[in-house]
Amino acid sequence: MALSRLLLLCMVASEVWNAETRPIDFVCDRESRRDMNTVAEMAAALADCDALKMLPSPIQLPCIKVHKASWERKSAQEKKGDIAATLRALSRSVSVVKTLSQPGCAATLLERLEHTVNNYLHIITHLDIRGSVESPLFSSTAESTHSLSTVLWTFSRLITGKMEWLMADLTHGCP
């Protein structure tokens, strides 16, 4: 029995070792994008964390407001730049707050949020989108909050809004 488990573990490990995840896989596989979105899990963990009633410092919220006609006129490269700039700002803001937080569930949740934001940023920045690179213009003014639940909600809207709209634009390159 133990030998068969060890063999199964070795087989799974070799498959994972050889797996390659590319940004195009993220674009073409909506289910992978859904699986990567752990905001609901973080929100549930937040409910169990009394230490995070209020953050020690405000976090800049991702810009989620979109004027549909303006968004549709942007090139894929501009949309990518808009999302990447928003994710960078969120990552920096979460990082600052994380350093001010006490150890425990608060620090763990902020670490997880920062890691998740950086994963999305890594994928977005490595998307191979042809076109001119223009500096992104944010479509709304940046707001900030001391509420992590508001940050999580807004981040979720960014992922399910602008990010999904960009992915829809890029699916033409999927096999």
Coordinates of C-alpha atoms in Angstrom, one line a residue, residues 6-121:
L6 CA 5.0 6.4 -3.2
L7 CA 4.7 5.5 -6.9
L8 CA 1.7 7.6 -7.3
L9 CA 3.4 10.5 -5.6
C10 CA 6.4 10.2 -7.9
M11 CA 4.2 10.0 -11.0
V12 CA 2.3 13.2 -10.0
A13 CA 5.5 15.0 -9.1
S14 CA 7.1 14.2 -12.4
E15 CA 4.0 15.5 -14.2
V16 CA 4.0 18.7 -12.2
W17 CA 7.8 19.1 -12.7
N18 CA 7.3 18.9 -16.5
A19 CA 4.3 21.2 -16.7
E20 CA 4.7 24.6 -18.3
T21 CA 2.3 27.3 -17.6
R22 CA 2.3 30.2 -20.1
P23 CA 0.3 33.4 -20.2
I24 CA -1.5 32.1 -23.4
D25 CA -2.8 29.2 -21.3
F26 CA -4.3 31.8 -18.9
V27 CA -5.9 33.5 -21.8
C28 CA -7.3 30.4 -23.4
D29 CA -8.5 28.5 -20.3
R30 CA -11.3 30.4 -18.5
E31 CA -11.5 27.6 -15.9
S32 CA -7.8 28.2 -15.0
R33 CA -8.6 31.8 -14.5
R34 CA -11.5 31.0 -12.3
D35 CA -9.4 28.6 -10.3
M36 CA -6.7 31.3 -9.8
N37 CA -9.2 33.8 -8.4
T38 CA -9.0 33.1 -4.7
V39 CA -10.6 36.3 -3.5
A40 CA -13.7 34.6 -2.2
E41 CA -11.4 32.3 -0.1
M42 CA -9.5 35.3 1.2
A43 CA -12.8 37.1 2.1
A44 CA -13.9 34.0 4.0
A45 CA -10.6 33.9 5.9
L46 CA -11.0 37.6 6.6
A47 CA -14.3 36.9 8.4
D48 CA -12.4 34.7 10.8
C49 CA -9.7 37.3 11.4
D50 CA -10.6 39.8 14.1
A51 CA -7.3 41.6 13.7
L52 CA -8.3 43.2 10.5
K53 CA -11.2 45.4 11.4
M54 CA -9.2 48.3 10.1
L55 CA -5.9 48.4 8.2
P56 CA -3.1 50.4 9.8
S57 CA -2.7 52.4 6.6
P58 CA -5.0 52.9 3.6
I59 CA -4.6 50.7 0.5
Q60 CA -5.0 52.2 -2.9
L61 CA -7.9 50.6 -4.6
P62 CA -7.6 49.2 -8.1
C63 CA -9.4 51.3 -10.7
I64 CA -12.4 49.3 -11.9
K65 CA -14.6 52.0 -13.4
V66 CA -14.8 51.6 -17.2
H67 CA -16.4 53.7 -19.8
K68 CA -17.3 50.9 -22.2
A69 CA -17.0 52.9 -25.4
S70 CA -13.6 54.3 -24.4
W71 CA -12.4 50.8 -23.3
E72 CA -13.4 49.3 -26.6
R73 CA -11.4 51.9 -28.5
K74 CA -8.2 51.1 -26.6
S75 CA -5.8 48.7 -28.2
A76 CA -5.1 45.4 -26.4
Q77 CA -1.6 46.8 -25.5
E78 CA -3.2 49.9 -23.8
K79 CA -5.7 47.6 -21.9
K80 CA -2.8 45.5 -20.8
G81 CA -0.9 48.6 -19.7
D82 CA -3.9 49.9 -17.8
I83 CA -4.4 46.6 -15.9
A84 CA -0.6 46.2 -15.2
A85 CA -0.3 49.7 -13.8
T86 CA -3.3 49.1 -11.6
L87 CA -1.9 45.8 -10.3
R88 CA 1.5 47.4 -9.7
A89 CA -0.1 50.2 -7.6
L90 CA -2.2 47.7 -5.6
S91 CA 0.9 45.5 -5.0
R92 CA 2.9 48.4 -3.7
S93 CA 0.1 49.6 -1.5
V94 CA -0.5 46.1 0.0
S95 CA 3.2 45.6 0.6
V96 CA 3.4 48.9 2.6
V97 CA 0.4 47.9 4.7
K98 CA 1.8 44.4 5.2
T99 CA 5.0 45.8 6.8
L100 CA 2.9 47.8 9.3
S101 CA 0.7 44.8 10.3
Q102 CA 1.1 42.7 13.4
P103 CA 2.0 39.0 12.9
G104 CA -0.9 36.7 12.7
C105 CA -3.9 36.3 10.5
A106 CA -3.7 39.9 9.3
A107 CA -0.2 39.5 8.1
T108 CA -1.0 36.2 6.5
L109 CA -4.0 37.5 4.6
L110 CA -2.0 40.6 3.4
E111 CA 0.8 38.3 2.3
R112 CA -1.6 36.1 0.4
L113 CA -3.2 39.1 -1.3
E114 CA 0.2 40.5 -2.3
H115 CA 1.2 37.1 -3.7
T116 CA -2.1 36.8 -5.7
V117 CA -1.8 40.3 -7.1
N118 CA 1.8 39.7 -8.1
N119 CA 0.8 36.4 -9.8
Y120 CA -1.8 38.3 -11.9
L121 CA 0.8 41.1 -12.6

